[in-house]
Coordinates of C-alpha atoms in Angstrom, one line a residue:
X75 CA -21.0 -25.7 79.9
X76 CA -17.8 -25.0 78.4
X77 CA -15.2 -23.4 80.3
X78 CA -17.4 -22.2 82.8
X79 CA -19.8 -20.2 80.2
X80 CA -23.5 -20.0 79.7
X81 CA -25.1 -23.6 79.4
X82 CA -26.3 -24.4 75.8
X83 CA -29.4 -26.5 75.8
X84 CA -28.6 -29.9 73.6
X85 CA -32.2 -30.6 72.6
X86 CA -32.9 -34.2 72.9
X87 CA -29.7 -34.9 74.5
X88 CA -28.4 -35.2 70.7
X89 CA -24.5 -35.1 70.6
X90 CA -22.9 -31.9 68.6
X91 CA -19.6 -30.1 67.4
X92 CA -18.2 -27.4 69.4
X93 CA -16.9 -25.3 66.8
X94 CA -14.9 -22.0 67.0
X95 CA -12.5 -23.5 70.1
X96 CA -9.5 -21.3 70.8
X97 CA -6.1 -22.5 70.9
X98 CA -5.3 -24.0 74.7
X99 CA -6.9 -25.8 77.4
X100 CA -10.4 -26.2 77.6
X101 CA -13.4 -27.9 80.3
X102 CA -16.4 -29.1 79.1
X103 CA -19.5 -30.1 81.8
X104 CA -22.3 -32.2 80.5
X105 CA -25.6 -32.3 82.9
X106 CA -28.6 -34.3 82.2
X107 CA -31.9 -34.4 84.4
X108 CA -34.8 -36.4 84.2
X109 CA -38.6 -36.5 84.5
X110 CA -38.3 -37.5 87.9
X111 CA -36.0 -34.6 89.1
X112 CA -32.6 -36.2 89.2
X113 CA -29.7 -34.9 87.2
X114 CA -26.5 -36.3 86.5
X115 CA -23.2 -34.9 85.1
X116 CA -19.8 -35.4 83.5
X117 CA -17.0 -33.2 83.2
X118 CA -13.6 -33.4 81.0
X119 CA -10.6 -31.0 80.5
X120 CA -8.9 -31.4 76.5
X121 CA -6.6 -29.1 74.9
X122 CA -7.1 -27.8 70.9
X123 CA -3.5 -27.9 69.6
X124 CA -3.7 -26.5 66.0
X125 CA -0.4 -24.9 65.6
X126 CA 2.9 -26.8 64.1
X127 CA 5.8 -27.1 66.1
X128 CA 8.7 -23.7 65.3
X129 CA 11.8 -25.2 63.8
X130 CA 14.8 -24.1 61.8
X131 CA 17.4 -26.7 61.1
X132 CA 20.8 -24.4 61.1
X133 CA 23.9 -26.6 60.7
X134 CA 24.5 -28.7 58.0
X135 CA 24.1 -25.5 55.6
X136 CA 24.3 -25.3 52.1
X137 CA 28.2 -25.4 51.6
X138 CA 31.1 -27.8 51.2
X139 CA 32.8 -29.9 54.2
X140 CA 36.3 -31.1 54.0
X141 CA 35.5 -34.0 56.8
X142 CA 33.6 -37.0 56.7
X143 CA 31.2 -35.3 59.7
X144 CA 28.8 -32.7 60.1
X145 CA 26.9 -31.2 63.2
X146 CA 23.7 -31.4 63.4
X147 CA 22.4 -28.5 65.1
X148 CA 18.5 -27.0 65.1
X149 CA 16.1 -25.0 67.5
X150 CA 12.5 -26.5 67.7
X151 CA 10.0 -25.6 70.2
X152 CA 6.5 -26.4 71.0
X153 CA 4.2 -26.5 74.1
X154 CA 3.1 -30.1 72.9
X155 CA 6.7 -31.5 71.5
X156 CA 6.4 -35.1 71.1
X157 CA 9.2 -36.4 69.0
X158 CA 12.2 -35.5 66.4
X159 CA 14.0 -37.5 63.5
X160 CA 16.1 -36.8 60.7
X161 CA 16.1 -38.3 57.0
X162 CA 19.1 -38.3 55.5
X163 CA 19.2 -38.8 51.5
X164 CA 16.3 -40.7 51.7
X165 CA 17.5 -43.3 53.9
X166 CA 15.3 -44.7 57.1
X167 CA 14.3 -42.1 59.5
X168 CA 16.7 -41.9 63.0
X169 CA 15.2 -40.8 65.9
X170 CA 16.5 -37.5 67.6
X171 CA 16.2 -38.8 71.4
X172 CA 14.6 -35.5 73.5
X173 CA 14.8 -33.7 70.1
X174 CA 18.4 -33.1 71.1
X175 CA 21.7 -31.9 69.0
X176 CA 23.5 -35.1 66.8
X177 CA 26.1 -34.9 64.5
X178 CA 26.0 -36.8 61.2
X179 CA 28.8 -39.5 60.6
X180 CA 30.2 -41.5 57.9
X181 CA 29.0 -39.0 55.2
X182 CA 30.5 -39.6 51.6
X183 CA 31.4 -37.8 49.6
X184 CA 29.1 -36.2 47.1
X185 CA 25.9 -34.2 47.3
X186 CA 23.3 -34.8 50.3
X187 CA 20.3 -33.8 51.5
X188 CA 18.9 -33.6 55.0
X189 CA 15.5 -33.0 56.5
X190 CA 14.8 -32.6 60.1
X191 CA 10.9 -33.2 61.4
X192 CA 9.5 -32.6 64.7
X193 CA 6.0 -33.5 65.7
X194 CA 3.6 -32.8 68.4
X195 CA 1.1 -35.1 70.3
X196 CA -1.4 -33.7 68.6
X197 CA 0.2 -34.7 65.2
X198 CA 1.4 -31.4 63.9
X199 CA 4.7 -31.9 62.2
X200 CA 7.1 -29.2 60.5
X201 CA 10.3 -30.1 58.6
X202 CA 13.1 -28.1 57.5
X203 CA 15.4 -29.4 54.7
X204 CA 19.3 -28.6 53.3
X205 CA 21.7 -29.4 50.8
X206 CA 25.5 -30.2 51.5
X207 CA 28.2 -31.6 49.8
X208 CA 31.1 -33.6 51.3
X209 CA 34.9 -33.6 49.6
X210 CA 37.3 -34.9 51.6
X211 CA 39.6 -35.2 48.4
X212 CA 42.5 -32.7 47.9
X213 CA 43.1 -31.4 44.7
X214 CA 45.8 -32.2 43.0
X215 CA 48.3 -29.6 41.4
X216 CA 50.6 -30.6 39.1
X217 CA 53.7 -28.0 38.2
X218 CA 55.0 -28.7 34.0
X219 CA 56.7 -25.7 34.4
X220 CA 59.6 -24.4 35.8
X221 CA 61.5 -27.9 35.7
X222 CA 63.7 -28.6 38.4
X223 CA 67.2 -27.4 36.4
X224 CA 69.3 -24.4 35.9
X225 CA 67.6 -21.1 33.9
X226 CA 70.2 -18.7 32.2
X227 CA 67.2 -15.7 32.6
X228 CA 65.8 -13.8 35.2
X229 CA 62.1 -14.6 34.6
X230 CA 60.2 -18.2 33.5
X231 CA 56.6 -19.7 32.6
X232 CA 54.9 -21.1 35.3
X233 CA 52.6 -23.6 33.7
X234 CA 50.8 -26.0 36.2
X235 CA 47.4 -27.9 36.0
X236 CA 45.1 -28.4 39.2
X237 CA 41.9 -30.9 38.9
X238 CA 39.3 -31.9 41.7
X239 CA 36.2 -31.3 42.5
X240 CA 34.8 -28.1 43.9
X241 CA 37.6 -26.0 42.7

């Protein structure tokens, strides 16, 4: 009998699939009886868990950052939420304790990539992914002209040259 529903006959006592289970919690009964009149039972709640946990990584995005940190902010929910990491360039994976908030630290400069995973205990797993870039360097600007002297007009070039990155 499952979830308090019409009895289906299991010829032979032969085990079987339930098929076509809904999403959610679920009790199945099992009763057996015997030649002799006696009848036995089992009963056991499960839950079908088919759906991946909702998450949306929303800081780092896909821009520049002048610091050497970045938050690390996302929204992830589930009725089953088991666990959360991040990877970042491909490094080890580090644990998100209570899927909470972090903020990345030590980041070089350069390009990166981050992807954030969250999990289930039934094994469902999204992931969201970004890009980012770090430059903690300043450009540098250079001024060739005016010089520092005296003019004898009312106007001058102003030649300078800037280099960096992310300009």
């Amino acid at each position: 009998v499952l979830d308090g529903g019409s009895a289906v006959m299991l010829p032979g006592c032969a085990n079987t699939t339930i098929t076509s289970l809904s999403e959610g919690a679920h009790n199945i009964s099992v009763y057996a009886n015997n030649s002799a009149g006696s009848t036995g039972s089992a009963s056991v709640g499960f839950t079908v868990d088919t759906l991946e946990p909702s998450l949306n990584l929303l800081s780092p995005t896909n821009s520049t950052y002048s610091t050497t940190s970045a938050p690390l902010d996302y929204t992830v929910s589930d009725q089953n939420l088991d666990s959360c990491w991040y990877v970042l360039d491909s490094a080890s994976p580090v644990v998100l304790p209570g899927c909470a908030n972090s903020t990345l630290s030590s980041l070089s400069n350069g390009q990166h990539n981050i992807t954030v995973y969250a999990n289930d205990s039934a094994g469902n797993t999204q992931q969201d992914s970004e890009y980012f870039t770090v430059d903690t360097s300043a450009p540098l600007v250079s001024i060739n002209s005016p010089q520092n002297t005296l003019y004898p007009a009312d106007s001058t070039d102003l030649n300078y040259t800037v280099s960096g990155t992310n300009l």
